[in-house]
Structure formats: structure tokens, C-alpha cells
Amino acid sequence: MAVPDQKAERRWVRLCLSVCAVFAVLAVLIGTGLGGPGATRAICLAALLAGSVAAAFACLWRSRGFTGRSRWGWATLGAGVLSWGLGQFSFLQHAGAEIEPGAAPAGPNLGVLGMLLVGAGLLILPSASQPLVNRIRSVLDGLLIAASLVLVGWVFAIDQATVLGPDFYFTLVFPLGGIVLATIAVYMLPQQRIRHGCGAHMAFIAAGLAAFAVADAGYAYLGLVHDTGAGQALDLGWLAGYALVIMGAGRPLARPVPLVPLSQRAGTVAVMLPYVAVLAALGSSVLFHVQSGGSHPFVAFTRSFLILLIVGRQLLTQLENNGLTRTLEARVAERTAELYAREQQFHALVQHSSDVVTVVSPDADVIYQSESVHRVFGYSPRLLTGRRLTQLLDPASGHRLAQALRQVAGRPYATTVLELTVRHRDGRDRQAEMTITNLLDDPHVNGLVLNTRDISERMELQEQLVHEAYHDSLTQLANRALFRDRTAAALAGGAPVTVLYLDLDGFKRVNDSLGHLAGDQLLVQVADRITGCVRAGDLVARFGADEFGILLDHDPETVARRILNDLEAPIVVGDRQIHIRASIGLASADTLDEEDAEQLMRNADLAMHHAKNAGGGVFAGYRTRMRDGLIERLELESDLRAALERGDLRLHYQPTVDLATHEVVGFEALVRWPHPVRGMINPMDFIPLAEATGLIVPLGRWVLHEACRQAVAWSEAAGGRPLRMSVNVSVRQFDQPDFAETVAAVLADTGMPADRLCLEMTESVLMSDTEANLEQLVRLKALGLTLAIDDFGTGYSSLAYLRRFPVDTLKIDRSFVERLGVLADDTALADTIVRLGKSLGMATVAEGIEEFGQLAALREMGCGYAQGYYFSRPVPAAEAGRLFLEGAETPA
């Protein structure tokens, strides 16, 4: 069904009330005869004309809501109603007050045309929802009902002595037509309900046509009996018909809602209604024959007409049955072909499936075996059919299969899955997954269905994935996860295990100098040597990079010495011999408070770092104080992070003196950390920690910004006197891709002239990733600042590097300065560095001057600048500012 819009529904209710009110007023005026016969007649004529026009307009207005055949149907219906009404108006206008026998209740032209147009409109409306056969049947059913009613009326209501001529038969055209049209409309109700969700509008149209038929039949009857008293009352039937058509056409369109099908009883009544009318007509004719003792031409003619109509209806029914039979046969054939195709498809799927389908009895006797068993396991289906399946498997698999069959045999449609070993025809053992389903109660199967698939490749892949998940791909040793699991199992078993944690010394230099491929080859050979130093039952693992672990339950120190001794022999990689050493940490289970594999591995790691700090190439056992040192390191890291966030760090400045003028020309900014509890912390304690944790990057950015800001402030306070500020840069800072942009932003933010900023870096910066570092130095140099190599002479930089990199200053390490004048070789080294700087156009700065003899020696060499306690210790900003503004009293 469908439900109209609420606003449209209210408008329609108001329309119905208005139409009913007008009809009631007309009924009162016509029924009471107010104003005399002439006035009543004029009211009837005017009302009929207005009613027909209004009904036609309503139908045309209704057609605007449709497209296609539905629109044409409503438009034709409106034209028919208007033509029919004009015919009625013409008849009443010329008939006068007397109703003569045989008088037609409608004009012979317009009235007949109107009925034809109304019928055409009704037959157009159902369109595709109603087949042509149904539309013809509805016309025949209407004629059957109409002819039957005429015969019944003639027998019981009309004087049989009346002379029946052509005028009488013409009179019957209009009531018969009305009945036929009303029948067509009634038969259309189910189709309209299916098509539009509701048939209420067609119910009003059918009722209106029925009212026309009643009025036309009344006029025909009054003409026969010469009754002139009720003619104007019959006009109310036509007016009621127009009112119903208006209400039906004005019924709003409905929006679709779930359709409630018509009851079977309603359909039966609709089919049997014509036959009931025919039986009534035949009964009336028999009664007439019994009463009159003879027959009458009208009865015979009508009865013959009914027979012809019944024959025509049966022919239509036969044609429809033939069409339905052909359709049904076609559908049966199509369904049969479809079922056959599905059967063949299922057969092909079963025979060519990757699964082997077997049907067995509860005792495991093979009832059916699919062809796929030959492709999967190499056996012929005929070889297996009729044999007991459990006897074809190995004893263990046969026993498990028999148990599974017994488990599901007592439960209809139960399913279980198990994995078995199946011997292939070629003798190989294959792993199989079998799904057993109990279909003993299924009449089409009557057995237990086994779906078996070969999962050998899947199991091999699974084992490979497990191996890869627990082993190192390079060395094929166990990885950290497997090592941790084995350690935990050994601890849970109470074994006296010891973990050896091994790390190669200087492995990064091999990767940086020879490449990662050489490094990988070195690791493989190291892994082989470690494996050769332990027993077969011991576990060797690679934790990552150059770190290895060994799980032992015997002589850990002996194994550690054996490994270190074995690694002393050079390792050949390509055409190179590489000498590598290792640091080993030992941690035994008796050092644990509880069984914790991770803690045992961390203890060994701590011991390894202790061995590495001792110089490497040795082993060290775990001691409790090592963990205390780690905890202290973690606390110091947390405090350093908090100090950096709170701004607790300070800068001290050590002056740089021009040895020619004895003036302070710049400072080196050095970070200091006044801890609220521990006091002033040595930079050697927290700077390496900041390097290791990455805190050096934000720390270095803060130092750079604060030093530049302070230098600008001092220079402005001195009236623009130039001041050079030196800031140390760590390797971690230098490796930042945006380091040059960070320096440029600090210069722009503080207003520091670029040529007054000097960035100091160690020689290790030049030695690692030289191409990338050269690019970084070029970007920094493009800003206009100067670059210095700090602690020069202690690293591995060569003359080629110095010529290639855009360095401006060499800082002579304090180790060369502190013994000047004591050892001739040290004097020669310092003099060589000064001469090298001059030859390359670089300035030289000597660090760590503490005595006059050192100063005199450097001045004699031609060193340009100096730093050291001889001039001043690193001092806070206030004191450093005084040194610059007031002038430092440097010793002559």
C-alpha cells in the first residue's frame, strides 16, 4: 500500500466535504421542489452541466500527476465524462417533463461517445500492470453481469405484454454500458492497488459509474411503465455519479509503503461474480418458462447472448491457460537445465577441487572417493573404494581417525577437524588436514564426509616463518626473542646458567670505511668463530648490529677467554685483513633476586659496557654496583632533561687572547650545570650523557642562542667593539639535516653578525660520512661564519682533509701545550701545527696555557691566539662581561 501526504490528504477531505455539501443542497432543492417544476428542472439542468464539467476538469487535473499511458488514460476518462454529461444535458433539455417509452436517457451521439471514451480511458489506465487478456475479460464479465441483470429485471419488473421494439433495445444500451464500465472499474481495483499502492480513487470512479448505470436504468424503466413522477429524483443518481468521480479524481497520489496482499476470499468472489449473475439470469428464465408455459423472443435472445459471452470468456480462459502452460513448461525446462548445470558444476568442482572428498561409513569403509585423490596423493579412486581407510594410514594416524569418526558418528551434522600424516603413493609422508562432517541422516549422502587437503607446503612455510621469527637472517643464529625464551626456560628449570653479552670494539669504523657489505661478511665470520668456541648444546644469538649473546651452563670465564683469544687472529674480508676485538659481559643466574630472563640479559649488558669502558678486549663479570651506576645514570638523565626544560643550565665564558696585543678578542662558551643537590656537575659527566640520549641537540641549540645573544649585548655595551664568540658543536648536532637552517635562524633572531661566530668541531666530524659532512660545512660556510677544528692533532685527520674542507682555525690540543719547553718532541709537534695552519691560511689557537714558559714558546712559534688558566678560568657571564668591557689584565 501507499500513504498520501498529510497536507494533500487534508485538502482531499475538504474537497469531499464541499462536494457532499453541494450535493446535499441540490438534493433538498430537487426533492422538495421549491420554486415549482420549472425552477426544479432548471436547477437539475444547471447542476448536471456543472457536475459533468467539474468531473471532467478533475480527471484532467489528475492526469497532470502522471506520464505516459496513465496520463492519457485519465485525460480520456475526463473527455468521456464530459461527453456523457453533455449527452445527458441534451436529453433532459429536449425530453421535457414527460418520459416516453423507449426514451433514451442520454443523447444518441454524445452519450454513446462518452461511454466509449470512458471505457477506453479505463482500459488504458492499468497499462503494463494488466495484460490484454485481462482487459478483454473484464469487458466480457461486465457484459455478462449487465445482460444477466437485464434478463432478471425483465422477468420480475417489466410487463411481458409490453411491445418491445428497437427503441426499447436502444434504451438498454446506456444502463448496460454503465454496468459494464462499473464492472471494468471494479476489476481494475486490484491492478491499481498493485501499481500505485492504493485503489481508493478507482473505487470512487467505479461507484460513480454504478450511479450512472442505476440512473440510466431508472429512466429506461420509467419510460416503459409511463411513470413521470420520479424522473427528477433520478437526476440525483447522475449528480451522485459526478460527485464520486470528482472525489475519486481528487484523491491524492500516495507514497509507497509495504503492500498488504488481497485476501484469497476477495479474489474468489471477484472470479465467481459473473457466474453468479449468469446463474441468476438462467434461473429467472427457467422460472419465466414455468410460469408462462412458453418462451419469449427477448428471453431467448438474451440467453443466447449470455451463452455467446460465456463461450468467449472460456476461449479467453483457454488461451490464457495455454499461455500459462507454455510459460510453465518453459520455466520447468529452464529450471531443469539449471539444476543439471549446477549438478555438473558441483561434480566438476568436487572432482577438480584441491580437497579430496571421501564418504565413509561409521566403520571407515570408503563408499565414495573423488578423482582429486589421484592428483593430491597419487592413488586411484577405484583402489580406495570399498577398503577400510584406517588400515591405509600409519597406525597412529589410523587410530586418531577412528577416534574422530566415533566422536562425530553419534551427533548428526557434527563436525571435527584433525591433522594426519598421509603416505603419498610415491612413498613420501605428507601432512594433511581432514574435516569430518556427519551426514548419515542426509538421504542423499548416508555417510561421513571427509574433506582432506594437503597442507605440507603450508606447514613448511609455517616452520620457515617461525624460524625467521626466531633467527637472525644474516648469521642464521638465534635472535633476541629466542634467546630470551630459552633463558627464561633455563631459569624456570633451575639450571645454573650464565649469559655472555659480546660487543665488537670499533665495528662502526669498519662499516664507515669499508662499507656495510664488508661489515656483514665480518659479522658472519665472527658468528662462526663464536659458535666454534662453544659446545653444541650451548645457544649463540645475535641481538643486532655487532652484539651477540651466549647462553651457557658451564665455565663461562673459560668460554669468554677462548672467544677473545680466537678473535685475536685477523679476519679476511675480500682482500683485506681486519683485526677486531670484543668486550664481553658475564652475568650468572645467582646474581638475580628472582627468575627474570630480561634482567639477566641486562646485567650481562651492563657488565659488557663495564668491560668496554675499561678499554675493550676483555671480559667483566656483573657486580651489583654496576646497576647502581646505571640507576645513577638514569637519574642524571632525568635531572638533565628537567634542568634543560626549566632553564637551570648556565654558560661560562673563557676568554681568547690575541698574543700580539694581549687583548681579549673573544670568548668560548662552555655550558655548566649547577645541580640543586649535587652541586656543580662536571661537564665530562653530563655532556657524554647528553650525546648518548640525544639531549645534546636541544642543549646545543640553547647554548648557541644564549652565546650569540650575550655576544651581541656585550658588543653593544662596548660601543660596537667586535667580539668573536666560539661555540662547540657535537657530532649529533652536525648530523641534523637542518643544522645550517637552525644556525641561520639563531643569527637572525639574536642579530649576531655571522663573521663573529665560530663553530668548533672535533676531527671525528671530518672523518665520518665525508661527502655529507662536506656539504654541511659548505652550507655553514655560506652563512659567513668561521669554522674551527677543536683538539687538533689527537684525531686522524690528514692534510688532504684540511685542504678539502673549508676550515678557518686550528685549535692546538692542550696535551701538546702542557709540556712545551719540557720535551723537544712536543715543542716540535706544536710548532708543526702552527706552521701547517700558516701554510693553509688558517689561524691557530693554543688551548690550556697555564705557565709563562708555554706562552713564550707559542709566541715565538708565531701562534696567533691563546686560551688557558694563565689568562682566566671559564667565568660566569657577569665577570666575563667585565673582562671584555673593562679590559682584561692579561700578563705581559
CSV table of N, CA and C in Angstrom, one decimal, residues 530-646:
chain,number,residue,atom,x,y,z
A,530,ILE,N,82.5,-17.6,17.1
A,530,ILE,CA,81.9,-17.7,18.4
A,530,ILE,C,81.3,-19.1,18.6
A,531,THR,N,80.6,-19.6,17.5
A,531,THR,CA,79.9,-20.9,17.5
A,531,THR,C,81.0,-22.0,17.7
A,532,GLY,N,82.2,-21.8,17.1
A,532,GLY,CA,83.2,-22.8,17.3
A,532,GLY,C,83.8,-22.9,18.6
A,533,CYS,N,83.6,-21.9,19.5
A,533,CYS,CA,84.2,-21.8,20.8
A,533,CYS,C,83.2,-22.4,21.9
A,534,VAL,N,82.0,-22.8,21.5
A,534,VAL,CA,81.1,-23.3,22.5
A,534,VAL,C,80.7,-24.7,22.1
A,535,ARG,N,80.0,-25.4,23.0
A,535,ARG,CA,79.5,-26.8,22.8
A,535,ARG,C,78.3,-26.7,21.9
A,536,ALA,N,77.9,-27.9,21.4
A,536,ALA,CA,76.7,-28.0,20.5
A,536,ALA,C,75.4,-27.6,21.3
A,537,GLY,N,75.4,-27.9,22.5
A,537,GLY,CA,74.1,-27.6,23.3
A,537,GLY,C,74.0,-26.2,23.8
A,538,ASP,N,75.1,-25.4,23.6
A,538,ASP,CA,75.0,-24.0,24.1
A,538,ASP,C,74.3,-23.2,23.0
A,539,LEU,N,73.7,-22.1,23.4
A,539,LEU,CA,72.9,-21.2,22.5
A,539,LEU,C,73.7,-20.0,22.2
A,540,VAL,N,73.9,-19.7,20.9
A,540,VAL,CA,74.6,-18.5,20.5
A,540,VAL,C,73.5,-17.6,19.7
A,541,ALA,N,73.4,-16.4,20.0
A,541,ALA,CA,72.4,-15.5,19.3
A,541,ALA,C,73.0,-14.2,18.9
A,542,ARG,N,72.5,-13.6,17.9
A,542,ARG,CA,72.9,-12.2,17.5
A,542,ARG,C,71.7,-11.3,17.9
A,543,PHE,N,72.0,-10.3,18.7
A,543,PHE,CA,71.0,-9.4,19.2
A,543,PHE,C,70.7,-8.3,18.2
A,544,GLY,N,71.7,-8.0,17.3
A,544,GLY,CA,71.5,-6.9,16.4
A,544,GLY,C,72.8,-6.2,16.3
A,545,ALA,N,73.1,-5.6,15.1
A,545,ALA,CA,74.3,-4.9,14.8
A,545,ALA,C,75.5,-5.8,15.1
A,546,ASP,N,76.4,-5.4,16.1
A,546,ASP,CA,77.6,-6.1,16.4
A,546,ASP,C,77.5,-6.7,17.8
A,547,GLU,N,76.3,-7.0,18.3
A,547,GLU,CA,76.1,-7.5,19.6
A,547,GLU,C,75.6,-9.0,19.5
A,548,PHE,N,76.2,-9.9,20.4
A,548,PHE,CA,76.0,-11.3,20.4
A,548,PHE,C,75.7,-11.7,21.8
A,549,GLY,N,75.0,-12.8,22.0
A,549,GLY,CA,74.7,-13.4,23.3
A,549,GLY,C,75.0,-14.9,23.3
A,550,ILE,N,75.5,-15.4,24.4
A,550,ILE,CA,75.8,-16.8,24.5
A,550,ILE,C,75.2,-17.3,25.9
A,551,LEU,N,74.4,-18.4,25.8
A,551,LEU,CA,73.8,-19.0,27.0
A,551,LEU,C,74.5,-20.2,27.3
A,552,LEU,N,75.1,-20.3,28.5
A,552,LEU,CA,76.0,-21.4,29.0
A,552,LEU,C,75.5,-21.9,30.3
A,553,ASP,N,75.9,-23.2,30.5
A,553,ASP,CA,75.7,-23.8,31.9
A,553,ASP,C,77.0,-24.3,32.4
A,554,HIS,N,78.1,-23.8,31.9
A,554,HIS,CA,79.4,-24.4,32.3
A,554,HIS,C,80.5,-23.4,32.0
A,555,ASP,N,81.5,-23.2,32.8
A,555,ASP,CA,82.8,-22.5,32.6
A,555,ASP,C,82.6,-21.2,31.8
A,556,PRO,N,81.9,-20.2,32.2
A,556,PRO,CA,81.7,-19.0,31.4
A,556,PRO,C,83.0,-18.3,31.2
A,557,GLU,N,83.8,-18.2,32.2
A,557,GLU,CA,85.1,-17.4,32.0
A,557,GLU,C,86.0,-18.1,31.0
A,558,THR,N,86.0,-19.4,31.1
A,558,THR,CA,86.9,-20.2,30.1
A,558,THR,C,86.4,-19.9,28.7
A,559,VAL,N,85.1,-19.9,28.5
A,559,VAL,CA,84.5,-19.7,27.1
A,559,VAL,C,84.8,-18.3,26.7
A,560,ALA,N,84.7,-17.3,27.6
A,560,ALA,CA,84.9,-15.9,27.3
A,560,ALA,C,86.4,-15.7,26.9
A,561,ARG,N,87.4,-16.4,27.6
A,561,ARG,CA,88.8,-16.3,27.2
A,561,ARG,C,89.0,-16.9,25.8
A,562,ARG,N,88.4,-18.1,25.6
A,562,ARG,CA,88.5,-18.8,24.4
A,562,ARG,C,88.1,-17.9,23.2
A,563,ILE,N,86.9,-17.2,23.4
A,563,ILE,CA,86.4,-16.3,22.3
A,563,ILE,C,87.3,-15.2,22.0
A,564,LEU,N,87.8,-14.5,23.1
A,564,LEU,CA,88.7,-13.4,23.0
A,564,LEU,C,90.0,-13.8,22.3
A,565,ASN,N,90.5,-14.9,22.7
A,565,ASN,CA,91.7,-15.4,22.0
A,565,ASN,C,91.5,-15.7,20.6
A,566,ASP,N,90.4,-16.3,20.3
A,566,ASP,CA,90.1,-16.7,18.9
A,566,ASP,C,89.9,-15.5,18.0
A,567,LEU,N,89.4,-14.4,18.6
A,567,LEU,CA,89.2,-13.2,17.8
A,567,LEU,C,90.4,-12.4,17.5
A,568,GLU,N,91.5,-12.8,18.2
A,568,GLU,CA,92.8,-12.0,18.0
A,568,GLU,C,93.4,-12.3,16.6
A,569,ALA,N,93.1,-13.5,16.1
A,569,ALA,CA,93.5,-13.8,14.7
A,569,ALA,C,92.8,-12.9,13.7
A,570,PRO,N,93.5,-12.3,12.7
A,570,PRO,CA,92.8,-11.4,11.8
A,570,PRO,C,91.8,-12.2,11.0
A,571,ILE,N,90.8,-11.4,10.6
A,571,ILE,CA,89.7,-11.9,9.8
A,571,ILE,C,89.8,-11.4,8.4
A,572,VAL,N,89.8,-12.3,7.4
A,572,VAL,CA,90.0,-11.9,6.0
A,572,VAL,C,88.6,-11.6,5.4
A,573,VAL,N,88.5,-10.3,4.9
A,573,VAL,CA,87.2,-9.9,4.2
A,573,VAL,C,87.7,-9.4,2.9
A,574,GLY,N,87.4,-10.1,1.8
A,574,GLY,CA,87.9,-9.7,0.5
A,574,GLY,C,89.4,-9.8,0.4
A,575,ASP,N,90.0,-8.8,0.1
A,575,ASP,CA,91.5,-8.8,0.0
A,575,ASP,C,92.1,-8.0,1.2
A,576,ARG,N,91.3,-7.9,2.3
A,576,ARG,CA,91.8,-7.2,3.5
A,576,ARG,C,91.8,-8.1,4.7
A,577,GLN,N,92.8,-7.8,5.6
A,577,GLN,CA,92.8,-8.5,6.8
A,577,GLN,C,92.4,-7.5,7.9
A,578,ILE,N,91.3,-7.9,8.7
A,578,ILE,CA,90.8,-7.0,9.7
A,578,ILE,C,91.0,-7.5,11.0
A,579,HIS,N,91.6,-6.7,11.9
A,579,HIS,CA,91.8,-7.1,13.3
A,579,HIS,C,90.6,-6.5,14.1
A,580,ILE,N,89.9,-7.4,14.8
A,580,ILE,CA,88.7,-7.0,15.6
A,580,ILE,C,88.9,-7.5,17.0
A,581,ARG,N,88.4,-6.7,18.0
A,581,ARG,CA,88.4,-7.1,19.4
A,581,ARG,C,87.0,-7.1,19.8
A,582,ALA,N,86.8,-7.7,21.0
A,582,ALA,CA,85.4,-7.7,21.6
A,582,ALA,C,85.5,-7.4,23.1
A,583,SER,N,84.4,-6.9,23.6
A,583,SER,CA,84.2,-6.7,25.0
A,583,SER,C,83.0,-7.7,25.4
A,584,ILE,N,83.2,-8.4,26.5
A,584,ILE,CA,82.3,-9.4,26.9
A,584,ILE,C,81.9,-9.2,28.4
A,585,GLY,N,80.5,-9.2,28.6
A,585,GLY,CA,80.0,-9.1,29.9
A,585,GLY,C,79.4,-10.4,30.3
A,586,LEU,N,79.6,-10.8,31.6
A,586,LEU,CA,79.1,-12.1,32.1
A,586,LEU,C,78.1,-11.8,33.2
A,587,ALA,N,77.0,-12.6,33.2
A,587,ALA,CA,76.0,-12.4,34.3
A,587,ALA,C,75.4,-13.8,34.6
A,588,SER,N,75.5,-14.3,35.8
A,588,SER,CA,75.0,-15.6,36.1
A,588,SER,C,73.7,-15.5,36.9
A,589,ALA,N,73.0,-16.7,36.9
A,589,ALA,CA,71.7,-16.7,37.5
A,589,ALA,C,71.7,-16.4,39.0
A,590,ASP,N,72.8,-16.7,39.6
A,590,ASP,CA,72.8,-16.5,41.1
A,590,ASP,C,72.9,-15.0,41.5
A,591,THR,N,73.0,-14.1,40.4
A,591,THR,CA,73.0,-12.7,40.7
A,591,THR,C,71.6,-12.1,40.7
A,592,LEU,N,70.6,-12.9,40.4
A,592,LEU,CA,69.2,-12.5,40.3
A,592,LEU,C,68.5,-12.7,41.6
A,593,ASP,N,67.6,-11.8,41.9
A,593,ASP,CA,66.7,-11.9,43.1
A,593,ASP,C,65.5,-12.8,42.7
A,594,GLU,N,65.1,-12.8,41.5
A,594,GLU,CA,64.0,-13.6,41.0
A,594,GLU,C,64.3,-14.1,39.6
A,595,GLU,N,63.6,-15.1,39.1
A,595,GLU,CA,63.8,-15.6,37.8
A,595,GLU,C,63.3,-14.7,36.7
A,596,ASP,N,64.2,-13.9,36.2
A,596,ASP,CA,63.8,-12.9,35.2
A,596,ASP,C,64.9,-12.9,34.1
A,597,ALA,N,64.5,-13.4,32.9
A,597,ALA,CA,65.5,-13.5,31.8
A,597,ALA,C,65.9,-12.1,31.3
A,598,GLU,N,65.0,-11.2,31.2
A,598,GLU,CA,65.4,-9.9,30.7
A,598,GLU,C,66.4,-9.2,31.7
A,599,GLN,N,66.2,-9.4,33.0
A,599,GLN,CA,67.1,-8.8,33.9
A,599,GLN,C,68.5,-9.4,33.8
A,600,LEU,N,68.5,-10.7,33.6
A,600,LEU,CA,69.8,-11.4,33.5
A,600,LEU,C,70.5,-10.9,32.2
A,601,MET,N,69.8,-10.7,31.1
A,601,MET,CA,70.4,-10.2,29.9
A,601,MET,C,70.9,-8.7,30.1
A,602,ARG,N,70.1,-7.9,30.9
A,602,ARG,CA,70.5,-6.5,31.1
A,602,ARG,C,71.7,-6.5,32.0
A,603,ASN,N,71.8,-7.4,33.0
A,603,ASN,CA,73.0,-7.5,33.8
A,603,ASN,C,74.3,-7.8,33.0
A,604,ALA,N,74.1,-8.7,32.1
A,604,ALA,CA,75.3,-9.0,31.2
A,604,ALA,C,75.6,-7.8,30.3
A,605,ASP,N,74.6,-7.1,29.9
A,605,ASP,CA,74.9,-5.9,29.0
A,605,ASP,C,75.6,-4.9,29.9
A,606,LEU,N,75.2,-4.7,31.1
A,606,LEU,CA,75.9,-3.7,32.0
A,606,LEU,C,77.4,-4.1,32.2
A,607,ALA,N,77.6,-5.4,32.3
A,607,ALA,CA,79.0,-5.9,32.5
A,607,ALA,C,79.8,-5.7,31.3
A,608,MET,N,79.1,-5.9,30.1
A,608,MET,CA,79.8,-5.7,28.8
A,608,MET,C,80.3,-4.2,28.7
A,609,HIS,N,79.4,-3.3,29.0
A,609,HIS,CA,79.7,-1.9,28.9
A,609,HIS,C,80.9,-1.5,29.9
A,610,HIS,N,80.9,-2.2,31.1
A,610,HIS,CA,82.0,-2.0,32.0
A,610,HIS,C,83.3,-2.5,31.4
A,611,ALA,N,83.3,-3.6,30.7
A,611,ALA,CA,84.5,-4.1,30.0
A,611,ALA,C,84.9,-3.1,28.9
A,612,LYS,N,83.9,-2.6,28.2
A,612,LYS,CA,84.3,-1.7,27.1
A,612,LYS,C,84.9,-0.4,27.7
A,613,ASN,N,84.4,0.1,28.8
A,613,ASN,CA,84.9,1.3,29.4
A,613,ASN,C,86.3,1.1,29.9
A,614,ALA,N,86.6,-0.2,30.2
A,614,ALA,CA,88.0,-0.5,30.7
A,614,ALA,C,89.0,-0.5,29.6
A,615,GLY,N,88.6,-0.3,28.3
A,615,GLY,CA,89.5,-0.3,27.2
A,615,GLY,C,89.2,-1.3,26.1
A,616,GLY,N,88.3,-2.3,26.4
A,616,GLY,CA,87.9,-3.2,25.5
A,616,GLY,C,88.9,-4.4,25.4
A,617,GLY,N,88.5,-5.5,24.7
A,617,GLY,CA,89.3,-6.6,24.5
A,617,GLY,C,89.4,-7.5,25.7
A,618,VAL,N,88.5,-7.3,26.7
A,618,VAL,CA,88.5,-8.0,28.0
A,618,VAL,C,87.1,-8.5,28.3
A,619,PHE,N,86.9,-9.3,29.3
A,619,PHE,CA,85.6,-9.6,29.8
A,619,PHE,C,85.5,-9.2,31.3
A,620,ALA,N,84.2,-8.9,31.7
A,620,ALA,CA,84.0,-8.5,33.1
A,620,ALA,C,82.7,-9.1,33.5
A,621,GLY,N,82.7,-9.5,34.8
A,621,GLY,CA,81.5,-10.1,35.4
A,621,GLY,C,80.7,-9.1,36.0
A,622,TYR,N,79.4,-9.4,36.1
A,622,TYR,CA,78.4,-8.4,36.6
A,622,TYR,C,78.6,-8.3,38.1
A,623,ARG,N,78.5,-7.0,38.6
A,623,ARG,CA,78.5,-6.7,40.0
A,623,ARG,C,77.3,-5.8,40.3
A,624,THR,N,76.8,-5.8,41.5
A,624,THR,CA,75.6,-5.1,41.8
A,624,THR,C,75.8,-3.6,41.7
A,625,ARG,N,77.1,-3.1,41.9
A,625,ARG,CA,77.3,-1.7,41.8
A,625,ARG,C,77.2,-1.2,40.4
A,626,MET,N,77.3,-2.1,39.4
A,626,MET,CA,77.1,-1.7,38.0
A,626,MET,C,75.6,-1.2,37.8
A,627,ARG,N,74.7,-1.9,38.4
A,627,ARG,CA,73.3,-1.5,38.3
A,627,ARG,C,73.1,-0.2,39.0
A,628,ASP,N,73.8,0.0,40.2
A,628,ASP,CA,73.7,1.3,40.9
A,628,ASP,C,74.2,2.4,40.0
A,629,GLY,N,75.3,2.1,39.2
A,629,GLY,CA,75.8,3.2,38.3
A,629,GLY,C,74.8,3.4,37.2
A,630,LEU,N,74.1,2.4,36.7
A,630,LEU,CA,73.1,2.6,35.7
A,630,LEU,C,71.9,3.4,36.2
A,631,ILE,N,71.5,3.1,37.5
A,631,ILE,CA,70.4,3.9,38.1
A,631,ILE,C,70.8,5.3,38.2
A,632,GLU,N,72.0,5.5,38.7
A,632,GLU,CA,72.5,6.9,38.8
A,632,GLU,C,72.5,7.6,37.5
A,633,ARG,N,72.9,6.9,36.4
A,633,ARG,CA,72.9,7.5,35.1
A,633,ARG,C,71.5,7.9,34.7
A,634,LEU,N,70.5,7.0,34.9
A,634,LEU,CA,69.1,7.3,34.6
A,634,LEU,C,68.6,8.5,35.3
A,635,GLU,N,69.0,8.6,36.6
A,635,GLU,CA,68.5,9.7,37.4
A,635,GLU,C,69.2,11.0,36.9
A,636,LEU,N,70.5,10.9,36.5
A,636,LEU,CA,71.2,12.1,36.0
A,636,LEU,C,70.5,12.5,34.7
A,637,GLU,N,70.1,11.5,33.8
A,637,GLU,CA,69.5,11.9,32.6
A,637,GLU,C,68.2,12.6,32.8
A,638,SER,N,67.4,12.1,33.8
A,638,SER,CA,66.1,12.7,34.1
A,638,SER,C,66.3,14.1,34.6
A,639,ASP,N,67.3,14.3,35.5
A,639,ASP,CA,67.6,15.6,36.0
A,639,ASP,C,68.1,16.6,34.9
A,640,LEU,N,68.9,16.1,34.0
A,640,LEU,CA,69.4,16.9,32.9
A,640,LEU,C,68.2,17.4,32.0
A,641,ARG,N,67.3,16.5,31.7
A,641,ARG,CA,66.1,16.8,30.9
A,641,ARG,C,65.3,17.9,31.6
A,642,ALA,N,65.1,17.7,32.9
A,642,ALA,CA,64.3,18.7,33.7
A,642,ALA,C,65.0,20.1,33.7
A,643,ALA,N,66.4,20.0,33.9
A,643,ALA,CA,67.2,21.3,34.0
A,643,ALA,C,67.1,22.0,32.7
A,644,LEU,N,67.1,21.3,31.6
A,644,LEU,CA,67.0,21.9,30.3
A,644,LEU,C,65.6,22.5,30.1
A,645,GLU,N,64.6,21.9,30.5
A,645,GLU,CA,63.2,22.4,30.4
A,645,GLU,C,63.0,23.6,31.3
A,646,ARG,N,63.6,23.6,32.5
A,646,ARG,CA,63.4,24.7,33.5
A,646,ARG,C,64.4,25.9,33.2
